[in-house]
Amino acid sequence: MKQQKKEPLKSQFNFPVWYILIAAFVIMSLSSYLFNPVVGNISYSEFKRLVKDGRVESCQITSSLVKGTLRGDDLRSEKQKTFVTARVDDPELVKELEAQGVKYSGNYENTWLQQFLFAWIIPIGIFFLIWRFVFKKMGGPTGSIMSFGKSKGRIYAQEDLKFSFDDVAGIDEAKEELQEVVEFLKTPHKFTNLGGRIPKGVLLVGAPGTGKTLLAKAVAGEAGVPFFSISGSEFVEMFVGVGASRVRDMFSQAAQKAPCIIFIDELDAIGKTRGSNPVGGHDEREQTLNQLLVEMDGFDANTGVIIMSATNRPETLDPALLRPGRFDRQVVVDRPDLNGREAILVIHSKGVKLDKNVNLKSIAAMTPGFVGADLANIINEAALLAARRNKDTVGMSEIEEAIERVMAGLEKKKRIISKQEKEIVAYHECGHALVASTLKTTDKVKKISIIPRGIAALGYTLQLPTEDRYMMTRVELTERICVLLGGRIAEEIIFSEVSTGAQNDLEKASEIARRMVKYYGMSEKLGVITFEPENKPAFLGWGMGSNREYSEETAREIDMEVKKIIDDVYAKTREILEEQKPMLIKLSMILMEKEVIEGEELKKILNGELEEKTDATRVN
Ligand code: ADP
Ligand code: MG
Ligand code: ZN
């Protein structure tokens, strides 16, 4: 990879704080010289003697000094005309001065300079220093006051990126989707001649470390086009307008280099929903975001510039970013499954001398939920460990230790599921899937996965509707509840115990049952009555039971009816799963091993077509 070139940044004009300090010092000494032109320093006793002798003409008594002039006829030399002495606590002084007829003035002190200095110059100097310090930290090597508006304005393209799709493994679906982008960048006219519209923006969505940045670089490498990259967090600077001007700059440069890729990493840093900040909002971020939207709208995708972006928090993005013509194509970058992890390990252990006994497959099996970056980290850690132990090759023991280390680091950040949890999750998901496949009206199961994603979901069963639904029958609704309860019931059947993992399912199930009773009039006992208009405005405190349109008694009956529906469904679902317990066990075994089962595969397993080599003898 070619290093990004940075503009040599020379301060445009230096304004060292020392100038100010030296100037202040010079002014100070100059003024004290001017105000007290010729001063003889005398002792207090001498001063008293002079007063007694009547040789003092006048004096000023300040809080710390006594300054005065001698009588004109008594000039011993020009230097002695004025004198100054330290003031001593002397209550008799005034009397003596009176007696001698000396003009004296009290506490007059010309301190404007000191005051000015202390009240203004020094505080301003201190602020100035702090300010400079902060900017030095923020602005990296720039160090000059005026240059930070432009300093990072220029972004250089990286060319000849050495990454290709071969460097990316385990995320084949994402790679496939991006293949089209590569084709387009390679031969844009082939597409535009046919009048096709090319995607402008591609948003890569996935957990940190799944390889989004790597993938974007690989696309540029595969297509052999320049790669402009900038990270969203870099935009968020202190001064308004900097981010926006950088966006503008980047797009104008990219237009000259087309075909090319603009990659905005960590889009969420600038792309957060506008006005979401309760404390007044971040003007800079909004301006940058607006500029980005303007630029994206303003250029023609057929010029060959493709904007790629990555985020791990798509839900926080401003909806305007996801509109057609902007980041309208989204590519999910998943956590790798077992085979994917093995493939990633193979890539990263290429340059590492592995011992013969190292089995990458078993390492992949030990690391469910790990992402590409974690796996790369493991290999690296293991190599370092081996080097520290003066070994010639990296053995299994080093790798295992590295896994433990990486895992310990991860445990703080996210959940790594234990083997037992994994088993529970597998049965739970298979429960959903099995019920869904058994019932007639339910949506087809597309995928079962126990690869954890996010904090909430440990696994998931993805059902795809086969057609668009505008209406659902009572049977369909109850069967939907069946599927939701299936997970929990499978856990009960296998472990005679339940976990907290089903909470979300139960919530959804109760919600459907409640709707059946309250909105759709599907309860025999309560009859065909809607108890609440469905889309009641939900203001704060509004509609929270306070303005119910039915009595306490009816409320109780509604609850009873909801419970009855759930109970009925529960019994039915339990029956289904009890009946298919052997299949449940078999399916869960396969799922535990593979972590993901696709729809087609599931069908085969259920039809008994796929005789797995798993030992189905192991029960619980
Ligand atoms: P993200 O941008 O999604 O947070 P990165 O692309 O920065 O993740 O990944 C960090 C590093 O982890 C990569 O440089 C690469 O070495 C490794 N890595 C991550 N995912 C993969 C993958 N799918 N295949 C190979 N290496 C990967
Ligand atoms: Mg990244
Ligand atoms: Zn569930």
Coordinates of C-alpha atoms in Angstrom, one line a residue, residues 232-594:
G232 CA -15.9 10.7 9.4
S233 CA -14.2 11.5 12.7
E234 CA -11.6 13.6 11.0
F235 CA -14.3 15.9 9.8
V236 CA -15.4 16.8 13.2
E237 CA -13.1 19.7 13.9
M238 CA -13.6 22.7 16.0
F239 CA -14.2 25.3 13.5
V240 CA -17.3 25.5 11.4
G241 CA -16.7 25.2 7.7
V242 CA -13.5 23.2 7.7
G243 CA -15.3 19.9 7.2
A244 CA -17.6 21.2 4.5
S245 CA -14.6 22.6 2.6
R246 CA -12.8 19.3 2.8
V247 CA -15.8 17.5 1.4
R248 CA -15.9 20.0 -1.5
D249 CA -12.2 19.6 -2.1
M250 CA -12.4 15.8 -2.1
F251 CA -15.2 15.7 -4.6
S252 CA -13.5 18.1 -7.0
Q253 CA -10.3 16.2 -6.9
A254 CA -12.1 12.9 -7.3
A255 CA -13.9 14.3 -10.4
Q256 CA -10.5 14.8 -12.0
K257 CA -9.4 11.4 -11.3
A258 CA -12.4 9.4 -12.3
P259 CA -13.0 6.5 -12.4
C260 CA -12.2 6.3 -8.7
I261 CA -13.6 5.6 -5.3
I262 CA -14.3 8.0 -2.5
F263 CA -14.4 6.2 0.8
I264 CA -15.8 7.8 3.9
D265 CA -15.1 5.6 6.9
E266 CA -17.1 5.9 10.1
L267 CA -19.9 7.7 8.3
D268 CA -21.9 7.8 11.6
A269 CA -19.5 10.4 12.9
I270 CA -20.9 13.0 10.5
G271 CA -24.0 11.3 9.4
K272 CA -26.0 11.3 12.6
T273 CA -29.5 12.4 12.4
R274 CA -29.6 16.1 12.2
G275 CA -31.0 17.9 15.2
S276 CA -30.6 14.8 17.3
N277 CA -28.3 16.6 19.8
P278 CA -30.5 18.0 22.6
V279 CA -27.8 20.5 23.6
G280 CA -28.0 22.7 20.6
G281 CA -26.6 20.5 18.0
H282 CA -23.2 20.3 16.4
D283 CA -23.2 22.9 13.7
E284 CA -20.0 21.8 12.1
R285 CA -21.2 18.2 11.7
E286 CA -24.4 19.4 10.2
Q287 CA -22.7 21.6 7.7
T288 CA -20.4 18.8 6.7
L289 CA -23.3 16.5 6.3
N290 CA -25.2 19.0 4.3
Q291 CA -22.2 19.6 2.1
L292 CA -21.9 15.9 1.6
L293 CA -25.5 15.6 0.5
V294 CA -25.1 18.5 -1.8
E295 CA -22.0 17.0 -3.5
M296 CA -23.6 13.6 -3.8
D297 CA -26.7 15.1 -5.5
G298 CA -24.6 17.3 -7.7
F299 CA -22.5 14.8 -9.6
D300 CA -23.4 12.3 -12.1
A301 CA -22.7 8.7 -11.1
N302 CA -21.9 8.0 -14.7
T303 CA -18.7 10.0 -14.5
G304 CA -17.3 7.0 -12.7
V305 CA -16.9 8.2 -9.2
I306 CA -18.4 5.8 -6.7
I307 CA -18.8 6.8 -3.1
M308 CA -18.4 4.0 -0.6
S309 CA -18.9 4.4 3.1
A310 CA -18.8 2.3 6.2
T311 CA -20.6 2.3 9.4
N312 CA -21.3 0.0 12.3
R313 CA -24.3 2.0 13.5
P314 CA -26.6 2.4 10.5
E315 CA -29.6 3.1 12.7
T316 CA -28.1 6.4 13.8
L317 CA -27.7 7.7 10.3
D318 CA -29.7 10.6 8.9
P319 CA -32.4 9.2 6.7
A320 CA -31.5 11.7 4.1
L321 CA -28.3 9.8 3.5
L322 CA -30.1 6.6 2.6
R323 CA -32.4 8.1 0.0
P324 CA -32.2 7.0 -3.6
G325 CA -29.3 8.7 -5.4
R326 CA -27.3 8.7 -2.2
F327 CA -26.3 5.6 -0.3
D328 CA -29.1 3.7 -1.8
R329 CA -27.2 0.4 -1.9
Q330 CA -26.4 -1.2 1.4
V331 CA -24.1 -4.1 1.7
V332 CA -24.2 -6.1 5.0
V333 CA -20.8 -7.2 6.1
D334 CA -21.5 -10.1 8.5
R335 CA -19.5 -11.7 11.1
P336 CA -17.8 -14.7 9.5
D337 CA -19.2 -18.2 10.1
L338 CA -17.1 -21.3 10.8
N339 CA -15.8 -21.7 7.3
G340 CA -15.3 -18.0 6.9
R341 CA -13.2 -17.8 10.0
E342 CA -11.1 -20.6 8.7
A343 CA -10.6 -18.9 5.4
I344 CA -9.6 -15.7 7.2
L345 CA -7.1 -17.6 9.4
V346 CA -5.6 -19.1 6.2
I347 CA -5.1 -15.6 4.8
H348 CA -3.5 -14.2 7.8
S349 CA -1.3 -17.2 8.6
K350 CA 0.2 -17.0 5.1
G351 CA 3.3 -15.2 6.1
V352 CA 3.6 -17.0 9.4
K353 CA 5.5 -20.3 9.9
L354 CA 3.0 -22.6 11.5
D355 CA 3.7 -25.8 13.2
K356 CA 2.5 -29.0 11.5
N357 CA 0.1 -29.7 14.4
V358 CA -1.8 -26.4 14.0
N359 CA -5.3 -27.1 12.8
L360 CA -6.9 -23.9 11.6
K361 CA -10.3 -25.5 11.4
S362 CA -10.3 -26.3 15.1
I363 CA -9.2 -22.7 15.8
A364 CA -12.1 -21.4 13.8
A365 CA -14.3 -23.7 15.9
M366 CA -13.0 -22.2 19.1
T367 CA -13.8 -18.6 18.1
P368 CA -17.5 -18.2 17.4
G369 CA -18.4 -14.5 17.1
F370 CA -14.9 -13.4 16.3
V371 CA -14.5 -11.0 13.4
G372 CA -11.7 -10.8 10.9
A373 CA -9.7 -8.2 12.9
D374 CA -9.8 -10.5 16.0
L375 CA -8.6 -13.4 14.0
A376 CA -5.8 -11.4 12.4
N377 CA -4.9 -10.3 15.9
I378 CA -4.8 -13.9 17.2
I379 CA -2.3 -15.0 14.5
N380 CA -0.2 -12.0 15.2
E381 CA -0.2 -12.5 19.0
A382 CA 0.7 -16.1 18.5
A383 CA 3.6 -15.3 16.3
L384 CA 4.9 -12.8 18.9
L385 CA 4.6 -15.3 21.6
A386 CA 6.5 -17.9 19.6
A387 CA 9.2 -15.4 19.0
R388 CA 9.5 -14.5 22.6
R389 CA 9.9 -18.2 23.4
N390 CA 12.6 -18.6 20.8
K391 CA 10.7 -21.1 18.8
D392 CA 11.1 -21.6 15.0
T393 CA 7.4 -22.2 14.4
V394 CA 4.1 -21.1 15.9
G395 CA 2.5 -24.0 17.7
M396 CA -1.0 -24.8 18.8
S397 CA -0.2 -23.8 22.4
E398 CA 0.8 -20.2 21.3
I399 CA -2.4 -19.9 19.3
E400 CA -4.5 -21.1 22.2
E401 CA -2.9 -18.6 24.5
A402 CA -3.4 -15.9 21.9
I403 CA -7.1 -16.7 21.7
E404 CA -7.4 -16.4 25.4
R405 CA -5.7 -13.1 25.4
V406 CA -7.8 -11.7 22.6
M407 CA -10.9 -13.1 24.2
A408 CA -10.0 -11.5 27.5
G409 CA -9.7 -8.2 25.7
L410 CA -13.0 -8.7 23.9
E411 CA -15.0 -9.8 26.9
K412 CA -14.8 -6.2 28.1
K413 CA -16.1 -4.9 24.9
K414 CA -18.7 -7.5 23.8
R415 CA -20.2 -10.8 24.7
I416 CA -18.5 -13.9 23.8
I417 CA -20.9 -16.8 24.3
S418 CA -19.9 -19.8 26.2
K419 CA -20.4 -23.3 24.9
Q420 CA -23.4 -23.9 27.1
E421 CA -25.0 -20.7 26.0
K422 CA -24.4 -21.6 22.4
E423 CA -26.2 -24.8 22.9
I424 CA -29.2 -23.1 24.5
V425 CA -29.3 -20.6 21.6
A426 CA -29.1 -23.4 19.1
Y427 CA -32.0 -25.2 20.5
H428 CA -34.0 -22.0 20.8
E429 CA -33.5 -21.0 17.2
C430 CA -34.1 -24.5 15.9
G431 CA -37.4 -24.4 17.9
H432 CA -38.4 -21.3 16.0
A433 CA -37.3 -22.8 12.7
L434 CA -38.9 -26.2 13.2
V435 CA -42.3 -24.7 14.2
A436 CA -42.1 -22.3 11.2
S437 CA -41.4 -25.1 8.8
T438 CA -44.2 -27.3 10.2
L439 CA -47.0 -24.9 10.1
K440 CA -48.7 -24.1 6.8
T441 CA -49.2 -20.4 6.8
T442 CA -46.0 -19.2 8.2
D443 CA -43.2 -17.5 6.2
K444 CA -40.5 -19.7 4.9
V445 CA -37.3 -19.9 7.0
K446 CA -34.5 -18.3 5.0
K447 CA -31.7 -18.7 7.5
I448 CA -31.0 -19.8 11.0
S449 CA -27.9 -18.4 12.7
I450 CA -26.3 -18.6 16.1
I451 CA -23.5 -16.1 15.3
P452 CA -24.1 -13.4 17.8
R453 CA -24.8 -9.9 16.5
G454 CA -25.4 -6.8 18.5
I455 CA -25.9 -7.0 22.2
A456 CA -29.4 -8.2 22.2
A457 CA -29.7 -11.1 19.7
L458 CA -27.6 -14.1 20.4
G459 CA -29.0 -15.9 17.4
Y460 CA -31.7 -15.4 14.9
T461 CA -34.1 -17.2 12.6
L462 CA -34.8 -15.2 9.5
Q463 CA -38.2 -15.8 7.8
L464 CA -39.0 -14.3 4.5
P465 CA -42.5 -13.6 3.5
T466 CA -43.3 -15.3 0.2
E467 CA -45.7 -12.6 -0.8
D468 CA -46.7 -9.1 0.3
R469 CA -49.3 -9.2 3.1
Y470 CA -52.0 -6.7 3.6
M471 CA -54.3 -8.9 5.6
M472 CA -53.9 -11.7 7.9
T473 CA -56.3 -14.3 9.1
R474 CA -56.8 -15.5 12.6
V475 CA -55.0 -18.7 11.8
E476 CA -52.0 -16.8 10.4
L477 CA -51.8 -14.7 13.5
T478 CA -51.9 -17.6 15.9
E479 CA -49.4 -19.5 13.9
R480 CA -47.1 -16.5 14.0
I481 CA -47.4 -16.7 17.8
C482 CA -46.6 -20.4 17.6
V483 CA -43.3 -19.6 15.9
L484 CA -42.4 -17.0 18.4
L485 CA -43.1 -19.3 21.3
G486 CA -41.2 -22.2 19.6
G487 CA -37.8 -21.0 20.8
R488 CA -38.8 -20.9 24.4
I489 CA -40.6 -24.2 24.3
A490 CA -37.7 -25.9 22.6
E491 CA -35.5 -24.8 25.5
E492 CA -38.1 -26.2 28.0
I493 CA -38.3 -29.5 26.3
I494 CA -34.6 -30.1 26.0
F495 CA -33.3 -28.5 29.2
S496 CA -36.4 -28.6 31.4
E497 CA -35.3 -25.1 32.1
V498 CA -35.8 -21.7 30.6
S499 CA -33.5 -18.8 30.0
T500 CA -34.0 -15.1 29.7
G501 CA -33.2 -15.2 26.0
A502 CA -36.9 -15.5 25.0
Q503 CA -38.0 -12.2 26.4
N504 CA -38.2 -10.4 23.1
D505 CA -40.2 -13.3 21.5
L506 CA -42.6 -13.3 24.4
E507 CA -43.1 -9.6 24.1
K508 CA -43.9 -9.9 20.4
A509 CA -46.2 -12.8 21.0
S510 CA -48.2 -11.0 23.7
E511 CA -48.4 -8.0 21.5
I512 CA -50.0 -10.0 18.6
A513 CA -52.4 -11.7 21.0
R514 CA -53.4 -8.4 22.5
R515 CA -54.0 -6.9 19.1
M516 CA -56.1 -9.8 18.1
V517 CA -58.4 -9.2 21.0
K518 CA -58.4 -5.4 21.2
Y519 CA -58.2 -4.3 17.6
Y520 CA -59.3 -7.1 15.4
G521 CA -62.2 -8.4 17.4
M522 CA -60.9 -12.0 17.2
S523 CA -62.0 -13.1 20.6
E524 CA -65.1 -15.3 20.8
K525 CA -65.9 -14.2 24.3
L526 CA -65.6 -10.5 23.8
G527 CA -67.0 -10.5 20.3
V528 CA -66.5 -8.3 17.4
I529 CA -65.6 -5.1 19.1
T530 CA -62.6 -2.8 18.7
F531 CA -61.6 -1.6 22.0
E532 CA -59.2 1.0 21.0
P533 CA -58.6 2.9 17.8
E534 CA -55.4 1.7 16.5
N535 CA -53.5 4.8 15.7
K536 CA -54.1 6.9 18.7
P537 CA -51.7 9.8 19.0
A538 CA -49.1 8.8 21.6
F539 CA -48.2 12.0 23.3
L540 CA -46.4 11.9 26.6
G541 CA -48.6 10.6 29.3
W542 CA -51.4 10.4 26.8
G543 CA -53.1 7.1 26.1
M544 CA -51.3 5.3 28.9
G545 CA -54.4 3.7 30.2
S546 CA -55.8 7.0 31.4
N547 CA -58.3 7.6 28.6
R548 CA -59.3 4.0 28.1
E549 CA -62.7 3.6 26.5
Y550 CA -63.7 0.5 28.4
S551 CA -64.3 -0.5 32.0
E552 CA -61.9 -2.0 34.5
E553 CA -63.9 -5.2 34.1
T554 CA -63.5 -5.3 30.4
A555 CA -59.8 -4.7 30.8
R556 CA -59.6 -7.7 33.0
E557 CA -61.5 -9.8 30.4
I558 CA -59.2 -8.6 27.7
D559 CA -56.2 -9.8 29.8
M560 CA -57.9 -13.1 30.3
E561 CA -58.6 -13.5 26.6
V562 CA -55.0 -12.6 25.7
K563 CA -53.8 -15.2 28.2
K564 CA -56.2 -17.8 26.7
I565 CA -54.9 -17.3 23.2
I566 CA -51.3 -17.6 24.4
D567 CA -52.1 -20.7 26.5
D568 CA -53.8 -22.4 23.5
V569 CA -51.0 -21.6 21.2
Y570 CA -48.5 -22.7 23.8
A571 CA -50.1 -26.1 24.1
K572 CA -50.3 -26.5 20.3
T573 CA -46.7 -25.5 19.8
R574 CA -45.4 -27.8 22.6
E575 CA -47.2 -30.7 21.0
I576 CA -45.6 -29.9 17.6
L577 CA -42.1 -29.8 19.1
E578 CA -42.5 -32.8 21.4
E579 CA -43.6 -34.8 18.4
Q580 CA -40.5 -33.7 16.5
K581 CA -38.0 -33.9 19.3
P582 CA -35.5 -36.1 17.5
M583 CA -35.5 -33.7 14.6
L584 CA -35.1 -30.8 16.9
I585 CA -32.0 -32.4 18.4
K586 CA -30.6 -33.3 15.1
L587 CA -31.1 -29.9 13.7
S588 CA -29.6 -28.2 16.7
M589 CA -26.5 -30.5 16.5
I590 CA -26.0 -29.4 12.9
L591 CA -26.6 -25.8 13.7
M592 CA -24.1 -25.9 16.6
E593 CA -21.5 -27.2 14.3
K594 CA -22.2 -25.0 11.3

